[in-house]
Amino acid sequence: MNVHAIDVGYMELPQAALAFLVRGERGDALVECGTAATWRTLRAGLAAASSSPERVHDLLLTHIHLDHAGASGHLAAAGARVHVHPFGAPHLADPAKLIASSRRVHGEAYDRFYGDLLPVPENRIAVAQDGARIEAAGLAFRALHTPGHARHHITWLLEHDGERHAFMGDLAGILVPHSRFIAMPTPPPEFDPAAWQASLQRVIDASPTHLWLTHGGLVAGDAAAARAFLERATDRLLQ
């Protein structure tokens, strides 16, 4: 499977957040997009992979936190269709509340590291129901609703040539660079440990062969390694 991990330069730290360019027979799809403040870095990463915002026909978001979705308005303006959880869709169309809450949380760091999400036109938003299969770049993705970190969280599954790629967002945590330590991000008010544990089990049951963490990159390249990592993430959640 042709997946390019693009370091978007989040927090001005290497490998702090990634976007995943998936190349298909009918163009390119992108999973995650970083913040509005990292838009320039994302464009440079796309160019380095012989792509561009205009080639990205579909953007698949795991959830609408700004380190995952902040540049979605920029990509929609370039022509992308944005796939998102039903609970997240209204906040892409009118991000005023999302921006206000993010400004309160991040304070003086907001403008430097995040920036304002541009509104996504409603005709560019595609709501992804649980279990829905969508075609992007000529490939078939399946949306699994996986609440716990946030109620509007999706894990995207892509099956191709016998491989099952799971784009995990924050569900399997944050892999600290150059270590085996998994940090579990638990922001209020939507943190739900019981739902999170059930969501991890749902992905385990889907038997992925590859795990892609937005904060960590490719952490497993076969079914055994994927299961082992997800079980480690579950143990970390329950500690």
PDB file of C-alpha atoms in Angstrom:
ATOM      1  CA  MET A   1       0.000   0.000   0.000  1.00  0.00           C
ATOM      2  CA  ASN A   2       1.377   3.367  -1.003  1.00  0.00           C
ATOM      3  CA  VAL A   3       1.169   5.486   2.185  1.00  0.00           C
ATOM      4  CA  HIS A   4       3.399   8.516   2.726  1.00  0.00           C
ATOM      5  CA  ALA A   5       3.686   9.848   6.287  1.00  0.00           C
ATOM      6  CA  ILE A   6       4.092  13.636   6.197  1.00  0.00           C
ATOM      7  CA  ASP A   7       5.480  15.399   9.251  1.00  0.00           C
ATOM      8  CA  VAL A   8       3.412  18.592   9.480  1.00  0.00           C
ATOM      9  CA  GLY A   9       5.716  20.305  11.990  1.00  0.00           C
ATOM     10  CA  TYR A  10       3.170  20.502  14.793  1.00  0.00           C
ATOM     11  CA  MET A  11       4.393  22.438  17.844  1.00  0.00           C
ATOM     12  CA  GLU A  12       7.589  22.970  15.814  1.00  0.00           C
ATOM     13  CA  LEU A  13       8.705  19.526  16.971  1.00  0.00           C
ATOM     14  CA  PRO A  14       9.772  16.675  14.660  1.00  0.00           C
ATOM     15  CA  GLN A  15       7.256  13.826  14.346  1.00  0.00           C
ATOM     16  CA  ALA A  16       4.809  15.462  16.774  1.00  0.00           C
ATOM     17  CA  ALA A  17       1.945  15.024  14.303  1.00  0.00           C
ATOM     18  CA  LEU A  18       1.608  13.432  10.902  1.00  0.00           C
ATOM     19  CA  ALA A  19      -0.716  13.432   7.940  1.00  0.00           C
ATOM     20  CA  PHE A  20      -0.948  10.325   5.763  1.00  0.00           C
ATOM     21  CA  LEU A  21      -1.028  10.602   1.987  1.00  0.00           C
ATOM     22  CA  VAL A  22      -2.615   7.549   0.404  1.00  0.00           C
ATOM     23  CA  ARG A  23      -2.081   7.238  -3.329  1.00  0.00           C
ATOM     24  CA  GLY A  24      -4.720   5.413  -5.338  1.00  0.00           C
ATOM     25  CA  GLU A  25      -5.520   4.822  -8.976  1.00  0.00           C
ATOM     26  CA  ARG A  26      -7.823   7.853  -9.068  1.00  0.00           C
ATOM     27  CA  GLY A  27      -5.745  10.475  -7.327  1.00  0.00           C
ATOM     28  CA  ASP A  28      -4.731  11.043  -3.727  1.00  0.00           C
ATOM     29  CA  ALA A  29      -6.470  10.851  -0.373  1.00  0.00           C
ATOM     30  CA  LEU A  30      -5.204  12.340   2.861  1.00  0.00           C
ATOM     31  CA  VAL A  31      -5.877  11.131   6.397  1.00  0.00           C
ATOM     32  CA  GLU A  32      -5.471  14.015   8.887  1.00  0.00           C
ATOM     33  CA  CYS A  33      -4.090  17.431   7.932  1.00  0.00           C
ATOM     34  CA  GLY A  34      -2.493  19.145  10.921  1.00  0.00           C
ATOM     35  CA  THR A  35      -3.323  22.664  12.069  1.00  0.00           C
ATOM     36  CA  ALA A  36      -3.938  25.829  10.100  1.00  0.00           C
ATOM     37  CA  ALA A  37      -0.566  27.031  11.408  1.00  0.00           C
ATOM     38  CA  THR A  38       1.184  24.039   9.782  1.00  0.00           C
ATOM     39  CA  TRP A  39      -0.513  24.472   6.394  1.00  0.00           C
ATOM     40  CA  ARG A  40       2.691  25.631   4.717  1.00  0.00           C
ATOM     41  CA  THR A  41       4.595  22.601   6.034  1.00  0.00           C
ATOM     42  CA  LEU A  42       1.837  20.254   4.870  1.00  0.00           C
ATOM     43  CA  ARG A  43       1.951  21.744   1.369  1.00  0.00           C
ATOM     44  CA  ALA A  44       5.725  21.274   1.283  1.00  0.00           C
ATOM     45  CA  GLY A  45       5.310  17.658   2.396  1.00  0.00           C
ATOM     46  CA  LEU A  46       2.742  17.019  -0.305  1.00  0.00           C
ATOM     47  CA  ALA A  47       5.062  18.524  -2.909  1.00  0.00           C
ATOM     48  CA  ALA A  48       7.935  16.318  -1.706  1.00  0.00           C
ATOM     49  CA  ALA A  49       5.648  13.323  -2.302  1.00  0.00           C
ATOM     50  CA  SER A  50       4.809  14.590  -5.825  1.00  0.00           C
ATOM     51  CA  SER A  51       1.345  15.696  -4.758  1.00  0.00           C
ATOM     52  CA  SER A  52      -0.417  18.980  -3.992  1.00  0.00           C
ATOM     53  CA  PRO A  53      -3.572  20.205  -2.236  1.00  0.00           C
ATOM     54  CA  GLU A  54      -5.345  20.195  -5.599  1.00  0.00           C
ATOM     55  CA  ARG A  55      -4.568  16.484  -6.066  1.00  0.00           C
ATOM     56  CA  VAL A  56      -6.121  15.571  -2.727  1.00  0.00           C
ATOM     57  CA  HIS A  57      -9.670  14.625  -3.671  1.00  0.00           C
ATOM     58  CA  ASP A  58     -10.652  13.325  -0.228  1.00  0.00           C
ATOM     59  CA  LEU A  59      -9.609  14.276   3.307  1.00  0.00           C
ATOM     60  CA  LEU A  60     -10.491  11.750   6.018  1.00  0.00           C
ATOM     61  CA  LEU A  61     -10.474  13.093   9.575  1.00  0.00           C
ATOM     62  CA  THR A  62     -10.271  10.902  12.660  1.00  0.00           C
ATOM     63  CA  HIS A  63     -11.750  13.772  14.711  1.00  0.00           C
ATOM     64  CA  ILE A  64     -11.938  17.550  14.721  1.00  0.00           C
ATOM     65  CA  HIS A  65      -9.323  18.496  17.322  1.00  0.00           C
ATOM     66  CA  LEU A  66      -7.198  21.138  15.645  1.00  0.00           C
ATOM     67  CA  ASP A  67      -3.966  19.126  15.520  1.00  0.00           C
ATOM     68  CA  HIS A  68      -5.875  16.663  13.316  1.00  0.00           C
ATOM     69  CA  ALA A  69      -8.348  18.856  11.409  1.00  0.00           C
ATOM     70  CA  GLY A  70      -7.157  22.460  11.606  1.00  0.00           C
ATOM     71  CA  ALA A  71      -6.174  22.720   7.938  1.00  0.00           C
ATOM     72  CA  SER A  72      -9.353  21.051   6.630  1.00  0.00           C
ATOM     73  CA  GLY A  73     -10.802  24.353   5.447  1.00  0.00           C
ATOM     74  CA  HIS A  74      -7.678  25.028   3.396  1.00  0.00           C
ATOM     75  CA  LEU A  75      -7.947  21.627   1.698  1.00  0.00           C
ATOM     76  CA  ALA A  76     -11.659  22.062   1.069  1.00  0.00           C
ATOM     77  CA  ALA A  77     -10.890  25.381  -0.618  1.00  0.00           C
ATOM     78  CA  ALA A  78      -8.497  23.472  -2.903  1.00  0.00           C
ATOM     79  CA  GLY A  79     -11.304  21.051  -3.813  1.00  0.00           C
ATOM     80  CA  ALA A  80     -11.161  18.235  -1.262  1.00  0.00           C
ATOM     81  CA  ARG A  81     -14.227  16.461   0.074  1.00  0.00           C
ATOM     82  CA  VAL A  82     -13.924  16.236   3.879  1.00  0.00           C
ATOM     83  CA  HIS A  83     -15.122  13.057   5.618  1.00  0.00           C
ATOM     84  CA  VAL A  84     -15.960  13.459   9.296  1.00  0.00           C
ATOM     85  CA  HIS A  85     -18.059  12.032  12.137  1.00  0.00           C
ATOM     86  CA  PRO A  86     -21.656  13.326  12.266  1.00  0.00           C
ATOM     87  CA  PHE A  87     -20.966  15.091  15.590  1.00  0.00           C
ATOM     88  CA  GLY A  88     -17.972  16.893  14.087  1.00  0.00           C
ATOM     89  CA  ALA A  89     -19.572  18.069  10.849  1.00  0.00           C
ATOM     90  CA  PRO A  90     -21.390  21.151  12.240  1.00  0.00           C
ATOM     91  CA  HIS A  91     -18.132  22.407  13.790  1.00  0.00           C
ATOM     92  CA  LEU A  92     -16.352  22.261  10.444  1.00  0.00           C
ATOM     93  CA  ALA A  93     -19.109  24.238   8.752  1.00  0.00           C
ATOM     94  CA  ASP A  94     -19.152  26.804  11.561  1.00  0.00           C
ATOM     95  CA  PRO A  95     -15.964  26.514  13.616  1.00  0.00           C
ATOM     96  CA  ALA A  96     -16.606  29.531  15.873  1.00  0.00           C
ATOM     97  CA  LYS A  97     -17.239  27.461  19.034  1.00  0.00           C
ATOM     98  CA  LEU A  98     -14.329  25.140  18.299  1.00  0.00           C
ATOM     99  CA  ILE A  99     -11.999  28.097  17.791  1.00  0.00           C
ATOM    100  CA  ALA A 100     -13.200  29.842  20.956  1.00  0.00           C
ATOM    101  CA  SER A 101     -12.727  26.746  23.135  1.00  0.00           C
ATOM    102  CA  SER A 102      -9.283  26.071  21.636  1.00  0.00           C
ATOM    103  CA  ARG A 103      -8.220  29.642  22.286  1.00  0.00           C
ATOM    104  CA  ARG A 104      -9.265  29.298  25.938  1.00  0.00           C
ATOM    105  CA  VAL A 105      -7.306  26.063  26.337  1.00  0.00           C
ATOM    106  CA  HIS A 106      -4.112  27.069  24.537  1.00  0.00           C
ATOM    107  CA  GLY A 107      -3.928  30.771  25.349  1.00  0.00           C
ATOM    108  CA  GLU A 108      -0.889  32.565  23.990  1.00  0.00           C
ATOM    109  CA  ALA A 109       0.286  29.434  22.138  1.00  0.00           C
ATOM    110  CA  TYR A 110      -2.870  29.309  20.015  1.00  0.00           C
ATOM    111  CA  ASP A 111      -1.875  31.598  17.169  1.00  0.00           C
ATOM    112  CA  ARG A 112       1.642  30.196  16.935  1.00  0.00           C
ATOM    113  CA  PHE A 113       0.789  26.510  16.969  1.00  0.00           C
ATOM    114  CA  TYR A 114      -2.853  26.253  15.883  1.00  0.00           C
ATOM    115  CA  GLY A 115      -4.480  29.151  14.052  1.00  0.00           C
ATOM    116  CA  ASP A 116      -8.098  29.438  13.006  1.00  0.00           C
ATOM    117  CA  LEU A 117      -9.776  26.633  11.109  1.00  0.00           C
ATOM    118  CA  LEU A 118     -11.362  28.032   7.967  1.00  0.00           C
ATOM    119  CA  PRO A 119     -15.046  27.118   7.551  1.00  0.00           C
ATOM    120  CA  VAL A 120     -15.613  24.099   5.326  1.00  0.00           C
ATOM    121  CA  PRO A 121     -18.496  24.658   2.883  1.00  0.00           C
ATOM    122  CA  GLU A 122     -21.361  22.316   3.645  1.00  0.00           C
ATOM    123  CA  ASN A 123     -21.260  20.922   0.119  1.00  0.00           C
ATOM    124  CA  ARG A 124     -17.661  19.779   0.765  1.00  0.00           C
ATOM    125  CA  ILE A 125     -18.549  17.891   3.985  1.00  0.00           C
ATOM    126  CA  ALA A 126     -19.354  14.171   3.831  1.00  0.00           C
ATOM    127  CA  VAL A 127     -20.749  12.698   7.048  1.00  0.00           C
ATOM    128  CA  ALA A 128     -19.329   9.230   7.780  1.00  0.00           C
ATOM    129  CA  GLN A 129     -21.780   6.985   9.606  1.00  0.00           C
ATOM    130  CA  ASP A 130     -20.530   4.041  11.639  1.00  0.00           C
ATOM    131  CA  GLY A 131     -19.497   1.200   9.341  1.00  0.00           C
ATOM    132  CA  ALA A 132     -19.834   3.310   6.208  1.00  0.00           C
ATOM    133  CA  ARG A 133     -17.646   2.426   3.254  1.00  0.00           C
ATOM    134  CA  ILE A 134     -16.435   5.324   1.155  1.00  0.00           C
ATOM    135  CA  GLU A 135     -14.417   5.467  -2.011  1.00  0.00           C
ATOM    136  CA  ALA A 136     -11.443   7.793  -1.967  1.00  0.00           C
ATOM    137  CA  ALA A 137      -8.763   7.869  -4.640  1.00  0.00           C
ATOM    138  CA  GLY A 138     -10.212   4.652  -6.031  1.00  0.00           C
ATOM    139  CA  LEU A 139      -9.752   2.876  -2.698  1.00  0.00           C
ATOM    140  CA  ALA A 140     -12.380   1.676  -0.209  1.00  0.00           C
ATOM    141  CA  PHE A 141     -12.136   2.992   3.353  1.00  0.00           C
ATOM    142  CA  ARG A 142     -14.416   1.919   6.196  1.00  0.00           C
ATOM    143  CA  ALA A 143     -15.346   4.233   9.061  1.00  0.00           C
ATOM    144  CA  LEU A 144     -15.414   2.755  12.557  1.00  0.00           C
ATOM    145  CA  HIS A 145     -16.829   5.051  15.207  1.00  0.00           C
ATOM    146  CA  THR A 146     -14.396   4.676  18.100  1.00  0.00           C
ATOM    147  CA  PRO A 147     -15.284   7.026  20.975  1.00  0.00           C
ATOM    148  CA  GLY A 148     -13.248   7.359  24.150  1.00  0.00           C
ATOM    149  CA  HIS A 149     -10.747  10.117  23.449  1.00  0.00           C
ATOM    150  CA  ALA A 150     -13.615  12.058  21.890  1.00  0.00           C
ATOM    151  CA  ARG A 151     -17.161  11.030  21.092  1.00  0.00           C
ATOM    152  CA  HIS A 152     -16.656  12.091  17.461  1.00  0.00           C
ATOM    153  CA  HIS A 153     -13.627   9.861  16.852  1.00  0.00           C
ATOM    154  CA  ILE A 154     -13.310   7.623  13.787  1.00  0.00           C
ATOM    155  CA  THR A 155     -10.749   4.930  13.030  1.00  0.00           C
ATOM    156  CA  TRP A 156     -10.378   4.562   9.269  1.00  0.00           C
ATOM    157  CA  LEU A 157      -9.742   1.066   7.903  1.00  0.00           C
ATOM    158  CA  LEU A 158      -8.303   0.466   4.459  1.00  0.00           C
ATOM    159  CA  GLU A 159      -8.103  -3.052   3.068  1.00  0.00           C
ATOM    160  CA  HIS A 160      -5.907  -3.514   0.015  1.00  0.00           C
ATOM    161  CA  ASP A 161      -3.995  -6.484  -1.401  1.00  0.00           C
ATOM    162  CA  GLY A 162      -4.437  -8.531   1.752  1.00  0.00           C
ATOM    163  CA  GLU A 163      -3.319  -5.715   4.053  1.00  0.00           C
ATOM    164  CA  ARG A 164      -5.577  -3.947   6.571  1.00  0.00           C
ATOM    165  CA  HIS A 165      -4.377  -0.454   7.411  1.00  0.00           C
ATOM    166  CA  ALA A 166      -5.885   1.257  10.465  1.00  0.00           C
ATOM    167  CA  PHE A 167      -5.489   5.023  10.759  1.00  0.00           C
ATOM    168  CA  MET A 168      -5.885   5.417  14.490  1.00  0.00           C
ATOM    169  CA  GLY A 169      -5.961   9.142  15.251  1.00  0.00           C
ATOM    170  CA  ASP A 170      -5.547   9.286  19.047  1.00  0.00           C
ATOM    171  CA  LEU A 171      -7.265   5.989  19.842  1.00  0.00           C
ATOM    172  CA  ALA A 172      -4.023   4.030  20.392  1.00  0.00           C
ATOM    173  CA  GLY A 173      -2.363   6.959  22.110  1.00  0.00           C
ATOM    174  CA  ILE A 174       0.776   8.958  21.400  1.00  0.00           C
ATOM    175  CA  LEU A 175       4.040   7.099  20.899  1.00  0.00           C
ATOM    176  CA  VAL A 176       6.774   9.235  22.406  1.00  0.00           C
ATOM    177  CA  PRO A 177       9.612   9.511  19.819  1.00  0.00           C
ATOM    178  CA  HIS A 178      12.638   7.273  20.342  1.00  0.00           C
ATOM    179  CA  SER A 179      10.902   5.279  23.071  1.00  0.00           C
ATOM    180  CA  ARG A 180       8.299   2.580  23.687  1.00  0.00           C
ATOM    181  CA  PHE A 181       6.259   4.829  25.960  1.00  0.00           C
ATOM    182  CA  ILE A 182       2.612   5.320  25.005  1.00  0.00           C
ATOM    183  CA  ALA A 183       0.887   8.428  26.368  1.00  0.00           C
ATOM    184  CA  MET A 184      -2.913   8.381  26.397  1.00  0.00           C
ATOM    185  CA  PRO A 185      -4.337  11.863  25.703  1.00  0.00           C
ATOM    186  CA  THR A 186      -7.365  12.381  27.953  1.00  0.00           C
ATOM    187  CA  PRO A 187      -8.772  15.871  27.345  1.00  0.00           C
ATOM    188  CA  PRO A 188     -11.987  16.892  29.094  1.00  0.00           C
ATOM    189  CA  PRO A 189     -14.922  16.842  28.731  1.00  0.00           C
ATOM    190  CA  GLU A 190     -15.330  13.795  26.471  1.00  0.00           C
ATOM    191  CA  PHE A 191     -12.817  11.347  27.933  1.00  0.00           C
ATOM    192  CA  ASP A 192     -14.694   8.077  28.459  1.00  0.00           C
ATOM    193  CA  PRO A 193     -12.419   5.196  29.548  1.00  0.00           C
ATOM    194  CA  ALA A 194     -15.069   2.477  29.196  1.00  0.00           C
ATOM    195  CA  ALA A 195     -15.945   3.556  25.659  1.00  0.00           C
ATOM    196  CA  TRP A 196     -12.233   3.892  24.852  1.00  0.00           C
ATOM    197  CA  GLN A 197     -11.503   0.331  25.979  1.00  0.00           C
ATOM    198  CA  ALA A 198     -14.413  -0.965  23.895  1.00  0.00           C
ATOM    199  CA  SER A 199     -13.175   0.998  20.884  1.00  0.00           C
ATOM    200  CA  LEU A 200      -9.697  -0.484  21.164  1.00  0.00           C
ATOM    201  CA  GLN A 201     -11.216  -3.958  21.337  1.00  0.00           C
ATOM    202  CA  ARG A 202     -13.278  -3.197  18.252  1.00  0.00           C
ATOM    203  CA  VAL A 203     -10.111  -2.402  16.309  1.00  0.00           C
ATOM    204  CA  ILE A 204      -8.376  -5.520  17.679  1.00  0.00           C
ATOM    205  CA  ASP A 205     -11.335  -7.551  16.414  1.00  0.00           C
ATOM    206  CA  ALA A 206     -10.883  -6.005  12.955  1.00  0.00           C
ATOM    207  CA  SER A 207      -7.402  -7.652  12.793  1.00  0.00           C
ATOM    208  CA  PRO A 208      -5.408  -4.806  11.245  1.00  0.00           C
ATOM    209  CA  THR A 209      -1.979  -5.513   9.817  1.00  0.00           C
ATOM    210  CA  HIS A 210      -0.714  -1.909   9.893  1.00  0.00           C
ATOM    211  CA  LEU A 211      -1.282   0.760  12.531  1.00  0.00           C
ATOM    212  CA  TRP A 212      -0.798   4.445  11.704  1.00  0.00           C
ATOM    213  CA  LEU A 213      -0.785   6.821  14.680  1.00  0.00           C
ATOM    214  CA  THR A 214      -1.196  10.536  14.023  1.00  0.00           C
ATOM    215  CA  HIS A 215       1.267  11.054  16.864  1.00  0.00           C
ATOM    216  CA  GLY A 216       3.742   8.266  16.213  1.00  0.00           C
ATOM    217  CA  GLY A 217       3.504   7.145  12.592  1.00  0.00           C
ATOM    218  CA  LEU A 218       3.665   3.505  11.529  1.00  0.00           C
ATOM    219  CA  VAL A 219       3.944   1.446  14.709  1.00  0.00           C
ATOM    220  CA  ALA A 220       3.044  -2.019  13.360  1.00  0.00           C
ATOM    221  CA  GLY A 221       3.498  -3.714  10.002  1.00  0.00           C
ATOM    222  CA  ASP A 222       1.921  -7.130  10.565  1.00  0.00           C
ATOM    223  CA  ALA A 223      -1.083  -8.546  12.377  1.00  0.00           C
ATOM    224  CA  ALA A 224       0.837  -9.848  15.391  1.00  0.00           C
ATOM    225  CA  ALA A 225       2.637  -6.551  15.956  1.00  0.00           C
ATOM    226  CA  ALA A 226      -0.610  -4.609  15.530  1.00  0.00           C
ATOM    227  CA  ARG A 227      -2.413  -6.722  18.111  1.00  0.00           C
ATOM    228  CA  ALA A 228       0.492  -6.450  20.532  1.00  0.00           C
ATOM    229  CA  PHE A 229       0.578  -2.658  20.241  1.00  0.00           C
ATOM    230  CA  LEU A 230      -3.191  -2.333  20.706  1.00  0.00           C
ATOM    231  CA  GLU A 231      -3.020  -4.542  23.779  1.00  0.00           C
ATOM    232  CA  ARG A 232      -0.200  -2.363  25.155  1.00  0.00           C
ATOM    233  CA  ALA A 233      -2.336   0.715  24.530  1.00  0.00           C
ATOM    234  CA  THR A 234      -5.247  -0.937  26.346  1.00  0.00           C
ATOM    235  CA  ASP A 235      -3.040  -1.773  29.316  1.00  0.00           C
ATOM    236  CA  ARG A 236      -1.777   1.820  29.387  1.00  0.00           C
ATOM    237  CA  LEU A 237      -5.342   3.142  29.334  1.00  0.00           C
ATOM    238  CA  LEU A 238      -6.292   0.979  32.307  1.00  0.00           C
ATOM    239  CA  GLN A 239      -3.303   1.978  34.466  1.00  0.00           C
TER     240      GLN A 239
END
